[in-house]
PDB file of C-alpha atoms in Angstrom:
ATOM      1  CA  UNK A   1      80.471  89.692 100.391  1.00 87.00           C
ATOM      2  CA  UNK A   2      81.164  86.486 101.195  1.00 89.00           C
ATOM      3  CA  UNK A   3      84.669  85.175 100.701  1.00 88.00           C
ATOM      4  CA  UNK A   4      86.342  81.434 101.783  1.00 88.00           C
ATOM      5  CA  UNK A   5      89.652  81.662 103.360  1.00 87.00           C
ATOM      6  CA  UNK A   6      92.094  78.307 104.386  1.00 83.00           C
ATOM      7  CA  UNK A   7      93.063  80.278 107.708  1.00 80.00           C
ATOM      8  CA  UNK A   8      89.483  81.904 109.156  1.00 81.00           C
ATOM      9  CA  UNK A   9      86.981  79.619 107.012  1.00 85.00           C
ATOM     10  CA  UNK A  10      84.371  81.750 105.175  1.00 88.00           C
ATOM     11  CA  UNK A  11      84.545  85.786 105.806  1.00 85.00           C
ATOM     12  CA  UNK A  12      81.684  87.932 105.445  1.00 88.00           C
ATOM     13  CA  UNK A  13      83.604  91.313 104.677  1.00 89.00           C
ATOM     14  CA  UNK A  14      81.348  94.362 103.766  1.00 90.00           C
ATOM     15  CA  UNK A  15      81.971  95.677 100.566  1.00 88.00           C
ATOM     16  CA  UNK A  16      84.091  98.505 101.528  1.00 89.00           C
ATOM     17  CA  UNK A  17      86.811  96.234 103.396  1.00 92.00           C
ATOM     18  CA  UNK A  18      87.542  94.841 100.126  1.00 95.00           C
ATOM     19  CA  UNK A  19      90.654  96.680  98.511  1.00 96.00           C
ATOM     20  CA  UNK A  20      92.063  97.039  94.855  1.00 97.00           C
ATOM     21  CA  UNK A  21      95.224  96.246  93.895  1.00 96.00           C
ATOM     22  CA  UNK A  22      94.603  96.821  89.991  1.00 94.00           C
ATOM     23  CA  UNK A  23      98.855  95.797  89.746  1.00 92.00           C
ATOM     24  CA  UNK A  24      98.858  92.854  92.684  1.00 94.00           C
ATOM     25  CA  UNK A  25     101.526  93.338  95.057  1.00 95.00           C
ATOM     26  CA  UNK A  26     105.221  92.406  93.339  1.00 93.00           C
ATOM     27  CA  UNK A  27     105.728  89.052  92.534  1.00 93.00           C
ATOM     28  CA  UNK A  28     101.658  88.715  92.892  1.00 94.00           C
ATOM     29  CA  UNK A  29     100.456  89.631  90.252  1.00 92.00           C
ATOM     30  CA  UNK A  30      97.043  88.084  89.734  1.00 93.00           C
ATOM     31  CA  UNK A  31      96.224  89.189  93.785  1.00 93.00           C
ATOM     32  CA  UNK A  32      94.477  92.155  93.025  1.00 96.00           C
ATOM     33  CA  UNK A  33      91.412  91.954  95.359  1.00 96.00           C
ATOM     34  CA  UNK A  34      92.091  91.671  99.267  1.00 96.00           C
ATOM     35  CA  UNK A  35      89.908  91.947 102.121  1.00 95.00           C
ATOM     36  CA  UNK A  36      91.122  93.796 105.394  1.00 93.00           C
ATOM     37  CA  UNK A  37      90.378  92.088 108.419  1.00 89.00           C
ATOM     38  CA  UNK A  38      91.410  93.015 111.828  1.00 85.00           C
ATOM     39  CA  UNK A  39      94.276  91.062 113.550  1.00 80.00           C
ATOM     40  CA  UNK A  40      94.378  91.129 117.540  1.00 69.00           C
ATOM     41  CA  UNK A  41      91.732  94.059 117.969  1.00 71.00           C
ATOM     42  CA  UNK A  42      94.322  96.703 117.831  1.00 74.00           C
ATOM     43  CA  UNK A  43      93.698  98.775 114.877  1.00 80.00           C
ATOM     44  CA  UNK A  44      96.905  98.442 113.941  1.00 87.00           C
ATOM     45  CA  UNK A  45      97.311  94.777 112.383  1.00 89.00           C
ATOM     46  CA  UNK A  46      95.463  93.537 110.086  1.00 91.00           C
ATOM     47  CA  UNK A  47      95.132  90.463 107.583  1.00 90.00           C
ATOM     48  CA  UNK A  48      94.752  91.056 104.163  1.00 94.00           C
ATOM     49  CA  UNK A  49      93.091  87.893 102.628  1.00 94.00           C
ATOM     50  CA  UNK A  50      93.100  86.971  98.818  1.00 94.00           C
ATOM     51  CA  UNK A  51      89.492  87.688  97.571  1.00 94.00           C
ATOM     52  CA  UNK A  52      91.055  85.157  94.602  1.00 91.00           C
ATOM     53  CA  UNK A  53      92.953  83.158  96.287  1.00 91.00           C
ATOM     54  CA  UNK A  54      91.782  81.304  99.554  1.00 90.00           C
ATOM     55  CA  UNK A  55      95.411  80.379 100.481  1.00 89.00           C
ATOM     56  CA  UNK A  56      96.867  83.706 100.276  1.00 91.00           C
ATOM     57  CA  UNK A  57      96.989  86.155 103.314  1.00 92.00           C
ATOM     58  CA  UNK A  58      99.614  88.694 104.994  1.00 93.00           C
ATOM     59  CA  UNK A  59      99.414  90.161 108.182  1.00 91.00           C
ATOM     60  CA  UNK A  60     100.314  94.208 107.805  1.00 94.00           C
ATOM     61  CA  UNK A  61     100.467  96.806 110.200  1.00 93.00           C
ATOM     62  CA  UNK A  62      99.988 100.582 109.997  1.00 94.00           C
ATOM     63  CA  UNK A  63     103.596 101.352 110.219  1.00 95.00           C
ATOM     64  CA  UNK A  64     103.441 104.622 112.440  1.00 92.00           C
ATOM     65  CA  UNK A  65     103.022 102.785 115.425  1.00 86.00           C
ATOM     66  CA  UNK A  66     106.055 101.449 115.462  1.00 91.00           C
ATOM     67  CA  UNK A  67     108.001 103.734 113.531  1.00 94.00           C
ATOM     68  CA  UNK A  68     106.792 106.937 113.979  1.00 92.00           C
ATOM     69  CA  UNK A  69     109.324 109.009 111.666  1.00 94.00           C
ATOM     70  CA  UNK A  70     108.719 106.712 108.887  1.00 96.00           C
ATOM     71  CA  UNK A  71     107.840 109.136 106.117  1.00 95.00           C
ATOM     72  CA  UNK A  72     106.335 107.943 102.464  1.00 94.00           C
ATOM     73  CA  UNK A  73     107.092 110.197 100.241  1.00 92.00           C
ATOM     74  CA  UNK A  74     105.322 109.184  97.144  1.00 90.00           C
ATOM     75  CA  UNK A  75     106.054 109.409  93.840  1.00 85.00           C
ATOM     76  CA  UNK A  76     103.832 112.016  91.438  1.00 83.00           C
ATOM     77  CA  UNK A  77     103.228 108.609  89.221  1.00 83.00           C
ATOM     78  CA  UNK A  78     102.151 106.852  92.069  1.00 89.00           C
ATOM     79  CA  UNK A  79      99.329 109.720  93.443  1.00 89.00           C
ATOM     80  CA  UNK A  80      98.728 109.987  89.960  1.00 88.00           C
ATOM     81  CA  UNK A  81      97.544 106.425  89.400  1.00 89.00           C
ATOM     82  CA  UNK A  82      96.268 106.143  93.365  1.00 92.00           C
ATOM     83  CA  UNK A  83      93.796 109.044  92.574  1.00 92.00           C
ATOM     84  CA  UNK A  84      94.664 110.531  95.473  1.00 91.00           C
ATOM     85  CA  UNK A  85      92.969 113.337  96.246  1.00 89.00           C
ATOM     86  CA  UNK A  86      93.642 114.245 100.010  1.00 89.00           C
ATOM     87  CA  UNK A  87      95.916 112.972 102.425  1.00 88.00           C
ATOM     88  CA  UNK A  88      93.192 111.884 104.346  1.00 91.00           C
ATOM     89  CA  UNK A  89      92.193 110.008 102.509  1.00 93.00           C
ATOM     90  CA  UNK A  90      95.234 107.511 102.696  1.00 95.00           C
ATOM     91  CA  UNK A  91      95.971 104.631 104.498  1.00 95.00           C
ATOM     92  CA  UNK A  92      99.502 103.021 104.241  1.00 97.00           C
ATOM     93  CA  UNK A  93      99.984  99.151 105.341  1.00 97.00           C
ATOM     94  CA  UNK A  94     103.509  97.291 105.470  1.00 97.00           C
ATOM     95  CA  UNK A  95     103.648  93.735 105.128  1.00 96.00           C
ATOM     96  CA  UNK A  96     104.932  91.945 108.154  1.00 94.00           C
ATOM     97  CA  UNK A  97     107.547  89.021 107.622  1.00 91.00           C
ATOM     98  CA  UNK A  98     107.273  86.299 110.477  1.00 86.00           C
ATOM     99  CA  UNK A  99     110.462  84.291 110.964  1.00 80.00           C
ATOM    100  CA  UNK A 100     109.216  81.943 113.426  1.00 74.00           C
ATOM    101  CA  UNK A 101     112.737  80.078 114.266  1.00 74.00           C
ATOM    102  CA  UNK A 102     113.968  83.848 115.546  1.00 76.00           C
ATOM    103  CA  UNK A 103     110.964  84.982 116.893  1.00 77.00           C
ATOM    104  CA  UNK A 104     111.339  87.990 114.619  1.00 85.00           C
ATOM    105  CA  UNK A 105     108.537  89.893 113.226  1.00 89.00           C
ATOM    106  CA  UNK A 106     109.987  92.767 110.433  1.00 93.00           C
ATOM    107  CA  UNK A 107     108.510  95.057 108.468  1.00 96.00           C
ATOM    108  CA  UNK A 108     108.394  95.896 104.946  1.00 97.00           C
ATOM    109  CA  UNK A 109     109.463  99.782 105.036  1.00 97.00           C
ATOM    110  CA  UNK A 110     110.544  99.653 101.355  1.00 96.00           C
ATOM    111  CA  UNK A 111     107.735  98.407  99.620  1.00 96.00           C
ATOM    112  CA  UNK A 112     104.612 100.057 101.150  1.00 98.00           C
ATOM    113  CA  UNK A 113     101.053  98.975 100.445  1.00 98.00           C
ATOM    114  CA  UNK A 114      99.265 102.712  99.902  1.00 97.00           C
ATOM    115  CA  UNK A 115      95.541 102.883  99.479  1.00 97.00           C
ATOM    116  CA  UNK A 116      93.048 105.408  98.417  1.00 96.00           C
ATOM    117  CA  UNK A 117      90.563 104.606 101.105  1.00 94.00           C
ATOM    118  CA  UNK A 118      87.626 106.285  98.932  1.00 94.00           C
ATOM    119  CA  UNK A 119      88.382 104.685  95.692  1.00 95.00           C
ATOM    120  CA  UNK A 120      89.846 101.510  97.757  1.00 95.00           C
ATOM    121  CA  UNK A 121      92.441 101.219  95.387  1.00 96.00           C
ATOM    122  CA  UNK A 122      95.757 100.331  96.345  1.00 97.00           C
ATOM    123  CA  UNK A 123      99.108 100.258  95.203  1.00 96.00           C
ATOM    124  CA  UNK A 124     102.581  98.497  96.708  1.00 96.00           C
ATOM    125  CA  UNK A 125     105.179 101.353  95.999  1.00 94.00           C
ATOM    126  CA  UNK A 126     108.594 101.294  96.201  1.00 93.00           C
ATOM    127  CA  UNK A 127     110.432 103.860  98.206  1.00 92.00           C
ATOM    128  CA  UNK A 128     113.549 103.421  95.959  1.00 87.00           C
ATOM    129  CA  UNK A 129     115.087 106.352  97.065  1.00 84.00           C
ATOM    130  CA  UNK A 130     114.017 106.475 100.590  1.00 89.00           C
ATOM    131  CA  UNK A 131     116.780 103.919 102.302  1.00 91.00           C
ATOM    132  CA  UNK A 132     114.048 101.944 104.040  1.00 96.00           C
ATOM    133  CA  UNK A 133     114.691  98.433 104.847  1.00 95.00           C
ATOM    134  CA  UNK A 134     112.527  95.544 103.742  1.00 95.00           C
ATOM    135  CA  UNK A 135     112.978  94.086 107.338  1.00 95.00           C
ATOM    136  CA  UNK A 136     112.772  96.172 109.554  1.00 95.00           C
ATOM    137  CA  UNK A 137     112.199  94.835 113.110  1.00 93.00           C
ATOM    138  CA  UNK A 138     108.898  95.518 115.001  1.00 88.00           C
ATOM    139  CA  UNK A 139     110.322  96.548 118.743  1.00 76.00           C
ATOM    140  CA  UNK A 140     107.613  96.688 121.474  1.00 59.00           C
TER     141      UNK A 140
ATOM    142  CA  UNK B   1     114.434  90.602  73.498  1.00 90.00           C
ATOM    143  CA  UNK B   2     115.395  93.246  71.899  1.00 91.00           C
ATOM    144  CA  UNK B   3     119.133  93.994  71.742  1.00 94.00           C
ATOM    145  CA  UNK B   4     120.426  97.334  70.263  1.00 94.00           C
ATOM    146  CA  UNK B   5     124.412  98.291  70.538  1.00 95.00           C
ATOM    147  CA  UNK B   6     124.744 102.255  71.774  1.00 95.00           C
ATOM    148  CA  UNK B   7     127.820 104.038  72.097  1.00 94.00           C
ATOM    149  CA  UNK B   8     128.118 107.035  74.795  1.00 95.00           C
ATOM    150  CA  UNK B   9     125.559 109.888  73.956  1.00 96.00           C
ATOM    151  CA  UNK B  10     123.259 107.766  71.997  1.00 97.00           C
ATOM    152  CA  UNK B  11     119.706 107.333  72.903  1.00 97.00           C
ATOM    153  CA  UNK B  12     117.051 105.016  72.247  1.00 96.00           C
ATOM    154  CA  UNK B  13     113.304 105.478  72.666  1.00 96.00           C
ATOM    155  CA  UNK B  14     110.601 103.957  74.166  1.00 94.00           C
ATOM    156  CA  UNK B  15     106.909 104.563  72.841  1.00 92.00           C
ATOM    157  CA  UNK B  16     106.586 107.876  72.625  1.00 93.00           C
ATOM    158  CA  UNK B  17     108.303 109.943  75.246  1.00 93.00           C
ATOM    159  CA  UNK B  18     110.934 107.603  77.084  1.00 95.00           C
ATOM    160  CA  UNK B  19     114.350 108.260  75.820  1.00 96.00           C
ATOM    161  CA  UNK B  20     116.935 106.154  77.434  1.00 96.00           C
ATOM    162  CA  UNK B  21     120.936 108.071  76.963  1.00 97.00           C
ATOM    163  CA  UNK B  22     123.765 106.456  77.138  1.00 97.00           C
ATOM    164  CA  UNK B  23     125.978 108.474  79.385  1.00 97.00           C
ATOM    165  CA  UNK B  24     129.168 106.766  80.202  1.00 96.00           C
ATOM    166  CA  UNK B  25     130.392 103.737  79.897  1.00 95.00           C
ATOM    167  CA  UNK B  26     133.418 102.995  82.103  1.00 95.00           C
ATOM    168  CA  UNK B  27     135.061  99.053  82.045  1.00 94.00           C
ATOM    169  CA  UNK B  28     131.333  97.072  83.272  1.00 93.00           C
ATOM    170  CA  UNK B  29     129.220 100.298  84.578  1.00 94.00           C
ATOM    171  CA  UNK B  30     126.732 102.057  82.344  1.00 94.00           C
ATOM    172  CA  UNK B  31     125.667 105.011  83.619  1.00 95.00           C
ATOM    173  CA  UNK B  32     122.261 105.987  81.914  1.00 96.00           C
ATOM    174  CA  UNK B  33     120.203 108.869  81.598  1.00 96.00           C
ATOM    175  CA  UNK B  34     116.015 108.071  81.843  1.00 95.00           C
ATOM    176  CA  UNK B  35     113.737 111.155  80.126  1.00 94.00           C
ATOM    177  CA  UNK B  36     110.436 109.467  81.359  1.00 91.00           C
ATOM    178  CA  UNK B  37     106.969 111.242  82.112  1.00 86.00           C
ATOM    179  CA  UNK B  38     106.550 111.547  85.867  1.00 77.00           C
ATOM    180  CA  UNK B  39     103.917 109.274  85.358  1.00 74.00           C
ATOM    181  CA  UNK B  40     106.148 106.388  84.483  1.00 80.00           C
ATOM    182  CA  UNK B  41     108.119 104.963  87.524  1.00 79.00           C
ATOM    183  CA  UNK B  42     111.954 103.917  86.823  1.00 83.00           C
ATOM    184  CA  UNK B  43     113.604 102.040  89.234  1.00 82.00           C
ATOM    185  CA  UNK B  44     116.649  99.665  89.410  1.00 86.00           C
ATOM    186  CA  UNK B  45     115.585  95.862  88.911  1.00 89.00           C
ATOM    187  CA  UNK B  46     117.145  94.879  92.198  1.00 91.00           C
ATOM    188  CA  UNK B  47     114.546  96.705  94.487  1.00 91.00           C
ATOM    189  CA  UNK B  48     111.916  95.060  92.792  1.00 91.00           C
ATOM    190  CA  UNK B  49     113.505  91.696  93.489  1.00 94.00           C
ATOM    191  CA  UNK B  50     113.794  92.294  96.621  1.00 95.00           C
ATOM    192  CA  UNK B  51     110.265  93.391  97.623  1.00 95.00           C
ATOM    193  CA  UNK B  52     109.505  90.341  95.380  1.00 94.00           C
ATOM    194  CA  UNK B  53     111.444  88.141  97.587  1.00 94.00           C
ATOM    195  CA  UNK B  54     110.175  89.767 100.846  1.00 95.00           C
ATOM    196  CA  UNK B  55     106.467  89.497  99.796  1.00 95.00           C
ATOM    197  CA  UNK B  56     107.310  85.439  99.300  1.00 93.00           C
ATOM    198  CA  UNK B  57     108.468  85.701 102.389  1.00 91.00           C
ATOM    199  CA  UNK B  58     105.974  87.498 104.082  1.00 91.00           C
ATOM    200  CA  UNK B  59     102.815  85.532 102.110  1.00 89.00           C
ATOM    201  CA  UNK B  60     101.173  83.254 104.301  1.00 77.00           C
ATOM    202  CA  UNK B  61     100.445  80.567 102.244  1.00 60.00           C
ATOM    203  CA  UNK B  62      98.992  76.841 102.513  1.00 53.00           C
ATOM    204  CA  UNK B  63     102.452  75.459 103.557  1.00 52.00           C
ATOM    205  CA  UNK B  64     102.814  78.090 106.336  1.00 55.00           C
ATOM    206  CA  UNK B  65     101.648  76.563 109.316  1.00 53.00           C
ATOM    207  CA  UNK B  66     100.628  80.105 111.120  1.00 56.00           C
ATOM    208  CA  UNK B  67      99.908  80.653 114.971  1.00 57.00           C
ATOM    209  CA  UNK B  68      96.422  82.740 114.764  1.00 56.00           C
ATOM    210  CA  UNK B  69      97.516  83.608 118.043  1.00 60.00           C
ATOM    211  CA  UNK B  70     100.732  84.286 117.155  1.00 65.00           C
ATOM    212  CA  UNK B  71     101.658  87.415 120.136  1.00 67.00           C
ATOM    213  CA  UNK B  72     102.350  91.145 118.338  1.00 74.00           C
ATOM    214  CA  UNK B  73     103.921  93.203 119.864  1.00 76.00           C
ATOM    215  CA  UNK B  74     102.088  96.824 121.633  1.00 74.00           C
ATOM    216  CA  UNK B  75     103.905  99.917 119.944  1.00 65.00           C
ATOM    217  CA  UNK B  76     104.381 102.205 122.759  1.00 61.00           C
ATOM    218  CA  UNK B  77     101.259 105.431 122.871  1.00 57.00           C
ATOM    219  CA  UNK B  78     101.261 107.693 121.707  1.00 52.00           C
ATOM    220  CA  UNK B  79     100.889 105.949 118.056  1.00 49.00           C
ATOM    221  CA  UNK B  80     100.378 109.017 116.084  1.00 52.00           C
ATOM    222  CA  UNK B  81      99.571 108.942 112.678  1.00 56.00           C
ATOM    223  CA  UNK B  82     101.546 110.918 110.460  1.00 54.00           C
ATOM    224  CA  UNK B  83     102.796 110.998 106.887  1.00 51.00           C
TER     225      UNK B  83
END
């Protein structure tokens, strides 16, 4: 599908690179549809882009790379309304936090984006228990 | 809103099968008691906020003027996936 972006001009994202976020994200509430596209050919970053809203993107990264005890332990009403059937079959994004004037890039630990890669239906949960930071620095 | 007064060991319910107990109440601190199903996610106000906050933060909007080329940094391999 073809969606316009302010930052990378018109996207043609296939159909299953669009994700679900039935709840937004917190304090997003109406950005429910995002397309992944890869950041910097890693595999590891990518940009999710408002399907919605052509001004709205984050950068995320699949958190294990850089913190590789970082453990999401999610909550039964979460899986519940994920649809998660098997682990496999779940990817888990934090939102990145660029503070330019520091040259700091942080993670969101706390506030997880989980998806159901077969439904492609996500979810931000919050690890309320867990202790996790919502900036957590990205060390090389 | 809706504002009820509750003295220690008194409940009030929501829908059909939240129940929300006074447990304590000590000078300004409440301490409650949530029966929820485990479908229903309780959580203190303040983490929300603060994810709230951090996803401002973190939302590259119109006003952001953001480096495509910005450099990320390489995790050192192996990056295993885990959960």
């Amino acid at each position: 599908m073809l969606i316009s972006s302010d930052r990378f001009g018109d996207l043609e994202v296939a159909e299953e690179r669009v994700l679900m976020f039935p709840d937004g994200l917190l304090g997003f509430p109406d950005a429910r549809r995002f397309a992944m596209v890869d950041s910097h050919d890693t595999g590891m970053y990518f940009w999710l882009q408002s399907v919605d809203d052509p001004a709205l993107a984050f950068l995320s990264v699949v958190p294990w790379a850089f913190f590789p005890d970082y453990t999401v332990e999610l909550p039964d009403a979460e899986e519940k309304a994920l649809g998660i059937r098997s682990e496999e079959d779940v990817l888990v994004l934090c939102l990145l936090t660029v503070q330019r004037d520091r040259g700091l890039i942080t993670a969101n630990l706390l506030g997880p984006l989980v998806v159901n890669t077969v439904d492609r239906v996500g979810r931000q949960v919050v690890l309320a228990e867990s202790g996790y930071p919502v900036r957590a620095p990205l060390a090389a | 809103m809706l504002v009820l007064t509750r003295r220690a060991n008194q409940s009030i319910v929501i829908g059909h099968d939240v129940v929300v107990t006074v447990l304590e109440v000590r000078g300004d601190q409440v301490r409650l008691g949530i029966k929820a199903p485990r479908e229903v996610t309780v959580h203190r106000e303040e983490v929300y906020a603060e994810i709230q906050r951090e996803n401002r933060q973190a939302a590259i909007g119109p006003e952001v003027a953001f480096d495509m080329d910005l450099p990320l940094p390489t995790p050192r391999p192996p990056a295993k996936p885990s959960s």
